[in-house]
Coordinates of C-alpha atoms and ligand atoms in Angstrom, one line a residue:
Chain J
M1 CA 76.6 88.6 107.0
A2 CA 75.6 87.6 103.9
T3 CA 76.2 84.7 102.5
K4 CA 75.8 85.6 98.6
S5 CA 77.2 88.5 96.2
L6 CA 74.9 91.7 95.7
L7 CA 74.9 90.4 92.2
A8 CA 73.8 87.1 93.4
R9 CA 71.2 88.5 95.3
K10 CA 70.5 90.6 92.1
D11 CA 70.6 93.8 94.6
D12 CA 70.4 96.8 93.3
L13 CA 73.8 98.5 94.0
A14 CA 75.1 95.1 91.9
N15 CA 74.6 97.9 89.0
T16 CA 77.9 100.3 89.4
E17 CA 75.4 103.1 87.7
T18 CA 73.6 102.7 91.2
Q19 CA 76.8 103.1 93.1
L20 CA 78.1 106.2 91.0
E21 CA 74.5 107.8 91.1
Y22 CA 74.6 107.6 95.3
L23 CA 77.6 109.1 95.6
S24 CA 77.1 112.1 93.3
N25 CA 73.7 112.4 94.7
G26 CA 72.3 113.6 98.2
I27 CA 74.7 115.8 100.5
F28 CA 76.8 116.4 97.5
A29 CA 74.2 117.0 94.9
N30 CA 72.4 119.6 97.7
G31 CA 76.1 121.2 98.1
E32 CA 76.5 120.0 101.9
L33 CA 79.5 118.6 101.2
P34 CA 82.2 119.1 98.8
T35 CA 82.4 116.7 95.6
F36 CA 85.9 115.4 95.7
K37 CA 86.5 117.3 92.5
D38 CA 85.8 120.9 93.7
K39 CA 87.9 119.9 96.2
I40 CA 90.9 119.0 94.6
A41 CA 90.9 121.8 92.8
E42 CA 91.3 123.8 95.5
T43 CA 95.0 122.6 95.5
G44 CA 95.3 122.8 91.7
N45 CA 95.4 118.6 91.6
F46 CA 92.2 118.7 89.0
P47 CA 92.4 116.7 86.4
L48 CA 94.6 114.5 88.4
K49 CA 97.0 113.1 86.3
P50 CA 99.7 109.9 86.8
R51 CA 102.7 109.9 87.9
K52 CA 105.7 107.5 87.4
L53 CA 104.2 103.9 87.2
E54 CA 105.3 101.7 89.9
I55 CA 103.0 98.9 90.6
L56 CA 100.8 96.8 87.9
Q57 CA 97.5 95.5 89.8
I58 CA 96.0 92.6 88.2
N59 CA 93.3 91.2 89.4
L60 CA 92.6 87.6 88.5
G61 CA 89.1 86.7 89.3
Y62 CA 86.2 87.9 91.8
M63 CA 86.1 84.4 93.3
C64 CA 86.5 83.9 96.9
N65 CA 85.8 81.5 99.9
Q66 CA 84.7 84.2 102.1
V67 CA 81.8 87.0 101.8
C68 CA 83.2 90.0 103.6
S69 CA 80.5 92.2 104.4
H70 CA 83.5 95.2 104.0
C71 CA 83.9 94.1 100.7
H72 CA 84.6 96.1 97.5
V73 CA 85.2 93.7 95.0
D74 CA 81.2 92.1 95.7
A75 CA 83.1 89.0 95.9
G76 CA 82.3 85.5 96.6
P77 CA 82.2 81.7 95.8
D78 CA 79.3 82.7 94.1
R79 CA 81.4 85.5 91.7
K80 CA 82.3 83.0 88.4
E81 CA 84.8 86.2 87.0
I82 CA 88.0 84.3 86.5
M83 CA 90.8 85.3 84.1
T84 CA 92.3 82.7 81.0
R85 CA 95.3 81.7 80.9
E86 CA 95.0 83.6 77.8
T87 CA 94.9 86.9 79.4
M88 CA 97.6 85.6 81.8
Q89 CA 100.0 85.3 78.6
Q90 CA 98.7 88.9 77.6
C91 CA 99.7 90.2 81.2
L92 CA 103.2 88.4 81.0
E93 CA 103.6 90.1 77.6
V94 CA 103.0 93.7 79.5
I95 CA 105.0 92.5 82.7
K96 CA 108.5 91.4 80.8
K97 CA 108.1 95.3 78.7
T98 CA 107.2 97.6 82.2
G99 CA 108.4 99.8 83.9
A100 CA 106.7 99.1 87.1
H101 CA 108.4 97.5 89.6
T102 CA 105.8 96.4 91.2
L103 CA 103.7 92.9 90.6
D104 CA 100.4 93.0 92.8
L105 CA 98.0 89.9 92.7
T106 CA 94.7 90.4 94.0
G107 CA 91.0 89.5 93.9
G108 CA 88.3 87.7 94.9
A109 CA 91.2 84.9 96.2
P110 CA 93.3 84.7 93.3
E111 CA 94.7 81.5 94.4
M112 CA 91.3 80.0 93.7
N113 CA 92.1 80.9 90.0
P114 CA 92.8 77.3 88.2
D115 CA 96.1 78.7 87.0
F116 CA 97.2 81.0 89.6
R117 CA 100.5 78.2 89.8
W118 CA 101.3 78.9 86.1
F119 CA 100.9 82.2 86.3
V120 CA 103.3 83.2 89.4
E121 CA 105.4 80.8 88.4
E122 CA 105.7 82.4 85.0
A123 CA 106.0 86.3 86.1
S124 CA 108.3 85.5 88.9
K125 CA 110.7 84.9 85.5
A126 CA 110.5 88.4 84.8
G127 CA 112.7 89.4 87.5
I128 CA 110.1 91.8 88.8
K129 CA 111.1 93.7 91.9
D130 CA 108.0 92.9 93.9
F131 CA 105.6 90.5 93.2
I132 CA 102.7 90.7 95.9
V133 CA 99.9 88.1 96.3
R134 CA 97.2 89.1 98.1
S135 CA 96.2 86.3 100.6
N136 CA 93.1 86.6 102.6
L137 CA 95.0 84.0 104.8
T138 CA 91.9 81.6 105.3
I139 CA 92.5 80.2 101.6
I140 CA 95.3 78.4 103.1
R141 CA 93.2 76.5 105.8
A142 CA 90.1 76.0 103.0
N143 CA 91.0 73.5 102.0
K144 CA 94.1 70.6 101.7
K145 CA 94.9 71.6 98.1
Y146 CA 96.3 74.8 99.4
Y147 CA 98.0 73.7 102.9
D148 CA 101.1 74.1 100.1
L149 CA 100.7 77.4 100.0
P150 CA 103.3 79.2 101.8
E151 CA 105.7 76.8 100.7
F152 CA 104.6 77.5 97.0
F153 CA 105.0 81.2 98.4
K154 CA 108.8 81.1 99.5
K155 CA 109.8 78.8 96.5
H156 CA 109.2 82.3 93.8
N157 CA 109.6 84.3 96.6
V158 CA 106.4 86.1 96.8
H159 CA 105.4 89.0 98.9
V160 CA 102.5 87.6 101.3
V161 CA 99.9 90.4 102.1
S162 CA 97.4 89.6 103.8
S163 CA 94.2 90.9 105.0
M164 CA 93.6 90.3 109.2
P165 CA 90.7 91.4 110.8
Y166 CA 91.2 91.4 114.3
Y167 CA 94.4 91.7 116.2
K168 CA 92.7 90.9 119.1
R169 CA 90.8 87.7 120.6
E170 CA 87.6 88.7 121.7
K171 CA 85.1 86.4 123.6
T172 CA 82.8 85.5 121.2
D173 CA 85.5 85.2 118.5
K174 CA 86.7 82.1 121.6
Q175 CA 83.3 80.3 121.2
R176 CA 83.2 80.4 117.4
G177 CA 85.3 77.4 117.3
D178 CA 87.1 77.0 114.0
G179 CA 85.9 80.3 112.3
V180 CA 87.8 83.1 110.3
F181 CA 89.8 84.0 113.2
D182 CA 91.3 81.0 113.7
K183 CA 92.0 80.0 110.4
S184 CA 93.3 83.4 110.4
I185 CA 95.9 82.0 113.2
K186 CA 96.5 79.0 111.5
A187 CA 97.4 80.5 108.7
L188 CA 100.0 83.2 109.6
Q189 CA 101.2 80.5 111.9
M190 CA 101.9 78.5 108.8
L191 CA 103.6 81.2 106.8
N192 CA 105.7 81.9 110.3
D193 CA 106.6 78.1 110.1
V194 CA 108.0 78.8 106.3
G195 CA 110.3 81.9 107.4
Y196 CA 107.8 84.4 106.2
G197 CA 107.4 87.5 108.5
K198 CA 110.5 86.9 110.7
E199 CA 112.7 89.3 111.1
G200 CA 115.5 90.1 108.9
S201 CA 113.7 87.7 106.7
S202 CA 113.6 88.5 103.0
L203 CA 110.5 86.5 102.8
R204 CA 108.2 89.5 103.2
L205 CA 104.5 89.2 105.4
D206 CA 102.8 92.5 105.6
L207 CA 99.6 92.9 107.1
V208 CA 96.0 94.6 106.0
Y209 CA 94.0 96.0 108.5
N210 CA 90.1 97.2 107.3
P211 CA 88.3 98.6 110.5
S212 CA 84.7 96.6 110.6
G213 CA 82.7 99.0 110.7
A214 CA 81.7 102.5 109.7
Y215 CA 84.7 104.4 111.0
L216 CA 88.2 105.1 109.7
P217 CA 91.0 103.7 111.1
S218 CA 93.5 105.2 113.5
D219 CA 96.9 105.6 114.0
Q220 CA 98.8 102.9 111.1
E221 CA 102.1 102.9 113.5
A222 CA 99.9 102.3 116.6
L223 CA 97.9 99.7 115.4
E224 CA 101.3 98.1 114.0
R225 CA 102.1 98.1 117.6
D226 CA 99.0 96.5 119.3
F227 CA 98.8 94.0 116.4
K228 CA 102.7 92.9 117.3
E229 CA 101.6 92.9 120.6
A230 CA 98.6 91.2 120.8
L231 CA 99.6 88.3 118.2
K232 CA 103.0 87.6 119.8
E233 CA 101.7 87.5 123.2
D234 CA 98.6 85.2 121.9
F235 CA 99.8 83.3 118.9
N236 CA 103.4 83.9 119.0
I237 CA 103.1 85.0 115.6
D238 CA 105.6 87.1 113.4
F239 CA 104.7 89.7 110.7
H240 CA 106.5 92.8 109.3
N241 CA 104.3 95.6 108.7
L242 CA 100.9 96.3 109.1
F243 CA 98.7 98.8 106.2
A244 CA 95.9 100.5 107.4
I245 CA 93.3 100.5 105.0
T246 CA 90.0 102.3 104.8
N247 CA 86.7 101.4 103.8
L248 CA 86.0 103.1 100.5
P249 CA 82.4 103.6 100.1
I250 CA 81.6 101.2 97.2
S251 CA 80.0 97.8 96.5
R252 CA 78.9 96.0 99.5
F253 CA 80.8 98.2 102.0
L254 CA 78.3 101.3 100.6
E255 CA 75.5 98.9 101.1
Y256 CA 75.8 98.5 105.0
L257 CA 76.8 101.7 105.0
I258 CA 73.4 102.9 103.9
A259 CA 71.5 99.5 105.4
S260 CA 72.8 101.0 109.1
E261 CA 72.5 104.8 108.1
N262 CA 75.7 105.4 108.8
Y263 CA 75.9 106.7 104.7
E264 CA 75.5 110.3 105.4
D265 CA 78.1 110.1 109.0
Y266 CA 80.6 108.2 106.7
M267 CA 81.0 110.5 104.7
Y268 CA 81.3 114.0 106.5
A269 CA 84.0 112.0 108.4
L270 CA 85.6 111.7 105.4
V271 CA 85.6 114.4 104.0
E272 CA 86.5 116.4 107.3
A273 CA 89.2 114.2 107.5
Y274 CA 90.3 115.1 103.7
N275 CA 94.1 115.9 103.7
P276 CA 95.7 117.6 100.8
A277 CA 99.0 116.2 101.4
A278 CA 97.4 112.6 100.5
V279 CA 96.3 113.6 97.5
E280 CA 99.6 113.9 95.5
N281 CA 100.4 110.0 96.0
V282 CA 96.9 108.3 95.7
M283 CA 97.6 104.7 94.7
C284 CA 96.0 105.7 91.1
T285 CA 99.1 107.9 90.3
N286 CA 101.5 105.4 90.5
T287 CA 99.3 102.1 89.6
I288 CA 97.3 100.8 86.9
S289 CA 94.7 98.3 87.7
I290 CA 94.1 95.4 85.3
S291 CA 90.1 93.2 85.4
W292 CA 90.3 89.8 84.4
D293 CA 89.1 90.1 81.6
G294 CA 92.0 92.7 81.0
W295 CA 90.6 96.1 80.9
L296 CA 92.3 98.8 82.5
Y297 CA 91.5 101.0 84.9
D298 CA 93.2 103.5 87.0
C299 CA 92.1 101.8 90.2
D300 CA 90.9 98.4 91.7
F301 CA 88.4 100.8 92.7
N302 CA 87.4 102.3 89.7
Q303 CA 87.5 98.8 88.8
M304 CA 84.8 98.2 90.9
L305 CA 82.8 100.5 89.8
G306 CA 83.1 99.7 86.3
L307 CA 85.0 102.9 85.6
K308 CA 87.6 101.8 82.4
V309 CA 91.0 104.4 81.7
A310 CA 90.1 107.2 80.1
S311 CA 93.1 106.7 77.6
K312 CA 92.5 105.6 74.0
V313 CA 94.3 102.5 75.1
K314 CA 91.7 100.4 78.0
H315 CA 92.4 97.3 76.9
I316 CA 96.0 95.4 78.0
S317 CA 96.3 93.8 74.4
E318 CA 96.9 97.0 73.3
Y319 CA 98.5 98.5 76.1
N320 CA 100.9 101.4 75.7
E321 CA 102.7 102.3 78.7
D322 CA 103.6 106.2 77.8
L323 CA 99.7 106.8 76.2
L324 CA 97.9 105.3 79.1
Q325 CA 100.4 107.6 81.3
N326 CA 99.2 110.3 79.3
R327 CA 95.4 110.1 81.2
N328 CA 93.3 112.0 83.2
I329 CA 92.7 109.7 86.2
I330 CA 88.7 109.5 86.4
I331 CA 87.3 110.2 90.2
S332 CA 84.4 110.6 91.8
Q333 CA 83.4 111.3 96.0
H334 CA 84.3 107.6 96.6
C335 CA 88.1 109.1 96.4
Y336 CA 87.7 110.8 99.6
G337 CA 88.7 107.6 100.8
C338 CA 91.9 107.7 99.6
T339 CA 92.9 110.9 101.0
A340 CA 91.2 111.0 104.7
G341 CA 94.1 111.4 107.3
A342 CA 97.2 109.9 106.7
G343 CA 95.6 108.8 103.1
S344 CA 94.9 105.1 102.4
S345 CA 96.4 102.6 99.4
C346 CA 97.0 99.1 99.5
Q347 CA 100.0 99.7 100.6
G348 CA 98.6 100.8 103.6
T349 CA 98.7 105.6 104.2
V350 CA 100.2 107.6 101.8
A351 CA 101.0 110.9 103.7
Chain L
M1 CA 62.2 125.1 116.0
Q2 CA 63.4 121.1 116.3
K3 CA 61.7 119.4 118.7
T4 CA 63.9 117.5 120.2
Y5 CA 67.0 119.1 122.5
Y6 CA 70.0 116.5 120.9
D7 CA 70.1 116.0 117.3
P8 CA 72.6 113.9 116.1
A9 CA 73.9 115.7 113.0
D10 CA 74.6 118.8 115.7
L11 CA 77.5 117.1 116.9
R12 CA 79.1 117.9 113.5
K13 CA 78.6 121.3 114.4
F14 CA 80.3 121.9 116.9
G15 CA 82.9 123.7 115.4
S16 CA 80.8 126.4 114.8
I17 CA 80.7 128.2 118.2
T18 CA 83.5 129.9 117.2
E19 CA 82.0 131.8 114.9
W20 CA 80.0 133.7 117.7
S21 CA 83.0 134.2 120.1
E22 CA 86.1 133.4 117.9
E23 CA 89.0 133.8 120.6
L24 CA 87.5 132.3 122.8
G25 CA 86.1 129.2 120.6
N26 CA 89.8 129.3 118.6
K27 CA 91.6 129.2 122.3
F28 CA 89.0 125.8 123.5
F29 CA 89.9 124.1 120.6
E30 CA 93.4 124.0 120.8
Y31 CA 93.1 123.7 124.1
Y32 CA 91.2 120.2 123.8
G33 CA 93.1 119.4 120.9
K34 CA 96.4 119.5 123.2
V35 CA 95.1 118.1 125.8
F36 CA 94.4 114.7 123.7
E37 CA 97.7 114.2 122.1
E38 CA 100.1 111.9 123.1
G39 CA 101.8 112.9 126.4
A40 CA 102.5 111.3 130.3
L41 CA 99.3 109.5 129.2
S42 CA 99.0 107.8 126.4
A43 CA 96.0 109.0 123.6
R44 CA 94.4 105.8 123.8
E45 CA 94.4 106.0 127.8
K46 CA 93.0 109.4 127.9
S47 CA 90.3 107.8 125.0
L48 CA 89.1 106.2 127.7
I49 CA 88.7 108.5 130.1
A50 CA 87.3 110.6 127.9
L51 CA 84.3 107.9 127.4
A52 CA 84.0 107.8 131.2
V53 CA 83.5 110.8 131.9
S54 CA 81.2 111.4 128.8
H55 CA 79.6 109.2 130.8
V56 CA 78.9 110.2 133.8
V57 CA 78.2 114.1 132.4
H58 CA 75.7 112.6 130.4
C59 CA 76.2 113.7 127.1
P60 CA 75.4 112.2 124.1
Y61 CA 77.3 114.1 121.6
C62 CA 80.7 112.8 123.9
I63 CA 79.7 109.3 124.3
D64 CA 78.9 109.2 120.2
A65 CA 82.5 110.6 119.4
Y66 CA 84.6 108.7 122.0
T67 CA 82.8 105.4 121.1
K68 CA 83.8 106.1 117.5
D69 CA 86.7 107.2 118.9
G70 CA 87.7 103.9 120.7
L71 CA 86.6 101.7 117.8
Q72 CA 89.4 103.9 115.7
R73 CA 91.7 102.9 117.8
G74 CA 91.2 99.3 118.2
I75 CA 89.4 99.1 122.1
T76 CA 87.5 96.5 122.7
K77 CA 84.5 96.7 124.1
E78 CA 84.9 95.3 126.9
E79 CA 87.9 97.7 127.9
M80 CA 84.8 101.1 127.0
M81 CA 82.4 98.6 129.2
E82 CA 85.1 98.8 131.8
A83 CA 85.7 102.6 131.7
V84 CA 82.3 103.2 131.7
H85 CA 81.7 101.4 134.7
A86 CA 84.4 103.2 136.5
G87 CA 83.1 106.0 135.9
A88 CA 79.7 104.8 137.3
A89 CA 81.1 103.2 140.5
I90 CA 82.9 107.0 140.9
Q91 CA 79.3 108.8 140.2
S92 CA 77.5 106.1 142.7
G93 CA 80.1 106.1 145.0
A94 CA 79.9 109.6 145.1
T95 CA 76.1 109.8 145.7
L96 CA 76.5 107.3 149.0
V97 CA 79.6 109.0 150.5
H98 CA 77.1 111.5 151.3
G99 CA 75.3 109.0 153.5
V100 CA 77.7 109.4 155.6
Q101 CA 76.5 113.4 156.1
M102 CA 73.0 112.3 156.1
M103 CA 73.6 109.4 159.1
N104 CA 76.4 112.5 160.7
K105 CA 72.7 115.3 160.4
Y106 CA 70.3 111.7 161.4
N107 CA 72.3 111.6 164.6
K108 CA 72.9 114.9 165.6
L109 CA 69.1 115.4 165.4
S110 CA 68.1 112.8 167.3
M111 CA 68.5 112.5 171.1
Ligands
SF4_1 S1 87.3 91.2 101.8 FE1 88.7 89.8 100.6 S2 88.4 87.9 101.4 FE2 86.5 89.7 101.9 S3 85.3 88.3 100.1 FE3 86.2 90.2 99.3 S4 88.3 89.2 98.4 FE4 86.9 87.9 99.4
SF4_2 S1 89.7 105.5 94.4 FE1 90.8 105.4 93.1 S2 90.9 106.8 91.6 FE2 90.0 107.7 93.3 S3 91.9 108.8 94.5 FE3 91.6 106.8 94.5 S4 93.0 105.0 93.7 FE4 92.5 107.3 93.0

């Protein structure tokens, strides 16, 4: 596993133009596979338009304590892009006015932003219905200063959504000692201890599962059942729901697909699993994504591809929800990741 | 003509067998799909059976397909390997049990 971001490695794929070219060339340029635009046009869904805005997703920065090889953010300890308090102020103004009912903080590891706690405290006062923080779990165990995060989340009634890479303790992980798996387990137990994830508890704890390889997630309910059984039996851990999320072919996952010669097969699998019913509910139809430096995007993936919203309003400083709702959503072949099978979004399946 | 008998990319074209015999092709795929649905056996259990049989019938396409299917279902590599051994054990058992025929014949022919 790489220990540096694509950016720090000066890899060609750190350039978003290169990624976008890759996604448009080859099997999509020669007509072997239909482009996403042609595919959604079959059912009259082009141009893709937003529906009601429900979710504001704010990316607090690309810094992370981990360097996962599937990361679509190209996050890592070497990424220095971090939202400033000034931009957070602008976000707070928007949060107070928005029609969205869900606020979703993500990263990188959002907790690593030095103003993270201040921002959560301020944002929680806005009384938004569902306040999500996407936590990678290991951060809670990464340093003593993070040990009290479960208590902090509880105090502000934060809905914790955590990535949990494995649900079974494979033999190799048993031998690895205090690795990602063990830290994640410990962090989940800490969250459980303060009341998160228990049946009937209003302290919501959901898990995110991404396949760790070039294959699609299978049935979300079946996976949730397996996760629940295994985590309960082996570690006495409780959680509410499992979101099965498809890896999109961008950033480090794209790097992996190309390097392992899985790219074409993976794109075939995505196109083959295309589900027109999922198109209606792809994440960008109810979400606005805001980057660490205040730019607006259709989703976190478009943010990582540098595709700013196609609207007169492009920055949080000039935010105007009505204008934004009129935009056309920018698409490319990575979008097939959102429409495969039961569909995929930050809230799991969509169809 | 291609130079090898098996091309991994051919697996994607499996569906095209319907083009030369639509009725039989469609019936096969309908049957195939039905077989692997949840039933008295779970789809997960059937996936492991399919993986074991794939090895026994030496089908590289099926091995690729059911290894991937297993990964998608969260089947572990230990489970997969045990399934392959179950197939292999039956296959070698099937060979060895014919040893009895050999012994019978030997005995019959010997004075
Ligand atoms: S996938 Fe999440 S935890 Fe892993 S490097 Fe990316 S942001 Fe960090
Ligand atoms: S990748 Fe973004 S823009 Fe494309 S379908 Fe998914 S959510 Fe929408």
